[in-house]
């Protein structure tokens, strides 16, 4: 179901430049890149776990998609190394307790019309509480909506007002 939500949002928004934080084994990256191919969009993805990053690289090769740019390392550091692009869409599915620091690192690179899709917001709310508190304090700048997902989970779509 999360994959369907991701595809639906991408097809609605047709972003040209997408950032994924937390590639894991690359399955969501492939879903994103496959959608983006339809309108010549590109994906920049990163992960800090060597084993999952290597698995993702293998999966990217098998998928034969040329619009995936993969980086190994911690997202805030990697953002410094990436081309100075702004992103129209960000899929945030990484270490949940660091969600706020990832979000803050994304803000300067998020286009004016860009949005952030936060995965697992229903499964790990305590680990993401600092982000929820930040958004509540900054609600004059940010708006968000919950998107129900499978098994009591939810995703959260975050955008500038």
Coordinates of C-alpha atoms in Angstrom, one line a residue:
X1 CA 0.0 0.0 0.0
X2 CA 2.8 2.5 0.8
X3 CA 4.2 1.8 -2.7
X4 CA 0.8 2.7 -4.2
X5 CA 0.6 5.9 -2.2
X6 CA 4.1 6.8 -3.3
X7 CA 3.3 6.2 -7.0
X8 CA 0.0 8.1 -6.8
X9 CA 1.7 11.2 -5.3
X10 CA 4.5 11.1 -7.8
X11 CA 2.1 10.8 -10.7
X12 CA 0.0 13.7 -9.3
X13 CA 3.0 16.0 -8.7
X14 CA 5.3 15.0 -11.6
X15 CA 8.5 16.1 -9.8
X16 CA 11.6 16.5 -11.9
X17 CA 14.1 16.2 -9.0
X18 CA 13.4 13.7 -6.2
X19 CA 15.5 13.1 -3.1
X20 CA 15.2 9.8 -1.1
X21 CA 16.8 9.6 2.3
X22 CA 17.0 5.9 3.3
X23 CA 17.5 3.8 0.2
X24 CA 17.6 0.6 2.2
X25 CA 17.5 -2.3 -0.4
X26 CA 16.5 0.1 -3.2
X27 CA 13.0 -1.1 -3.8
X28 CA 11.3 2.2 -3.1
X29 CA 14.1 3.9 -5.1
X30 CA 13.2 1.7 -8.1
X31 CA 9.5 2.5 -7.7
X32 CA 10.3 6.2 -7.7
X33 CA 12.8 6.1 -10.6
X34 CA 10.4 4.1 -12.7
X35 CA 7.7 6.7 -12.2
X36 CA 10.1 9.6 -12.9
X37 CA 11.2 8.0 -16.2
X38 CA 7.8 8.9 -17.7
X39 CA 8.6 12.6 -17.5
X40 CA 12.5 12.5 -17.5
X41 CA 12.8 13.1 -13.8
X42 CA 15.8 12.0 -11.7
X43 CA 16.3 10.5 -8.3
X44 CA 19.1 11.2 -5.8
X45 CA 19.1 8.6 -3.0
X46 CA 21.3 7.9 0.0
X47 CA 21.8 5.4 2.7
X48 CA 24.3 5.0 5.5
X49 CA 24.2 1.2 5.9
X50 CA 26.9 -0.5 3.8
X51 CA 25.1 -3.8 3.4
X52 CA 21.8 -2.3 2.4
X53 CA 23.5 0.2 0.1
X54 CA 25.3 -2.6 -1.7
X55 CA 22.1 -4.5 -2.0
X56 CA 20.4 -1.4 -3.4
X57 CA 23.3 -0.9 -5.9
X58 CA 22.7 -4.5 -7.2
X59 CA 19.0 -3.9 -7.4
X60 CA 19.5 -0.7 -9.4
X61 CA 21.7 -2.5 -11.9
X62 CA 19.1 -5.2 -12.3
X63 CA 16.4 -2.6 -12.8
X64 CA 18.3 -0.9 -15.6
X65 CA 17.2 2.6 -14.7
X66 CA 19.6 5.4 -15.7
X67 CA 18.0 8.1 -13.6
X68 CA 19.1 7.0 -10.1
X69 CA 22.1 8.7 -8.5
X70 CA 23.0 6.8 -5.3
X71 CA 25.2 8.1 -2.5
X72 CA 26.6 6.3 0.5
X73 CA 26.7 8.2 3.8
X74 CA 24.6 10.2 6.3
X75 CA 22.0 12.5 4.6
X76 CA 23.1 15.9 5.9
X77 CA 26.7 15.2 4.8
X78 CA 25.6 13.8 1.5
X79 CA 23.5 16.8 0.7
X80 CA 26.7 18.8 0.8
X81 CA 28.2 16.5 -1.9
X82 CA 25.2 16.4 -4.2
X83 CA 24.7 18.8 -7.1
X84 CA 23.2 22.0 -5.9
X85 CA 19.7 21.2 -7.0
X86 CA 16.5 21.9 -5.3
X87 CA 14.1 19.0 -4.9
X88 CA 10.5 19.0 -5.8
X89 CA 9.7 15.8 -3.8
X90 CA 11.5 14.2 -0.9
X91 CA 10.8 10.6 0.4
X92 CA 12.1 10.4 3.9
X93 CA 12.4 6.8 5.2
X94 CA 15.5 6.7 7.3
X95 CA 16.6 6.4 10.9
X96 CA 13.4 7.6 12.7
X97 CA 15.0 9.2 15.7
X98 CA 17.0 11.5 13.3
X99 CA 14.0 12.6 11.3
X100 CA 14.1 16.2 12.5
X101 CA 17.8 16.6 11.6
X102 CA 17.1 15.1 8.2
X103 CA 14.1 17.4 7.7
X104 CA 16.1 20.5 8.7
X105 CA 18.9 19.5 6.3
X106 CA 16.3 19.2 3.5
X107 CA 14.7 22.6 4.0
X108 CA 17.3 24.7 2.1
X109 CA 17.1 22.3 -0.8
X110 CA 13.3 22.0 -1.0
X111 CA 11.8 23.9 -3.9
X112 CA 9.0 26.4 -3.1
X113 CA 6.4 23.9 -4.3
X114 CA 8.3 20.9 -3.0
X115 CA 6.9 18.4 -0.5
X116 CA 8.3 15.8 1.9
X117 CA 6.6 12.4 2.2
X118 CA 7.5 10.8 5.6
X119 CA 7.2 7.1 5.8
X120 CA 6.2 5.1 8.9
X121 CA 4.8 8.1 10.8
X122 CA 2.2 5.8 12.4
X123 CA 4.6 3.1 13.4
X124 CA 7.3 5.2 15.1
X125 CA 5.6 8.3 16.4
X126 CA 7.7 8.5 19.6
X127 CA 10.9 8.4 17.6
X128 CA 9.7 11.2 15.4
X129 CA 8.1 13.4 18.1
X130 CA 10.8 16.0 17.7
X131 CA 9.8 16.6 14.1
X132 CA 6.1 16.7 15.0
X133 CA 6.9 19.3 17.7
X134 CA 9.0 21.3 15.2
X135 CA 6.1 21.4 12.7
X136 CA 3.6 22.4 15.4
X137 CA 5.9 25.3 16.4
X138 CA 6.3 26.3 12.7
X139 CA 2.8 25.7 11.6
X140 CA 2.6 29.2 10.1
X141 CA 5.3 27.9 7.6
X142 CA 4.4 24.2 7.2
X143 CA 1.2 22.3 6.6
X144 CA 0.9 18.5 6.8
X145 CA -1.6 15.7 6.3
X146 CA -1.7 12.1 7.4
X147 CA -2.2 9.5 4.7
X148 CA -3.4 6.2 6.1
X149 CA -1.3 3.2 5.1
X150 CA -1.3 -0.5 5.8
X151 CA -1.7 -2.1 9.3
X152 CA -2.4 1.0 11.3
X153 CA 0.6 2.9 9.8
X154 CA 0.4 6.2 8.1
X155 CA 2.5 8.4 5.9
X156 CA 2.7 12.2 6.4
X157 CA 2.9 14.7 3.5
X158 CA 4.6 17.9 4.5
X159 CA 4.5 21.1 2.4
X160 CA 5.1 24.8 2.8
X161 CA 2.0 26.9 3.2

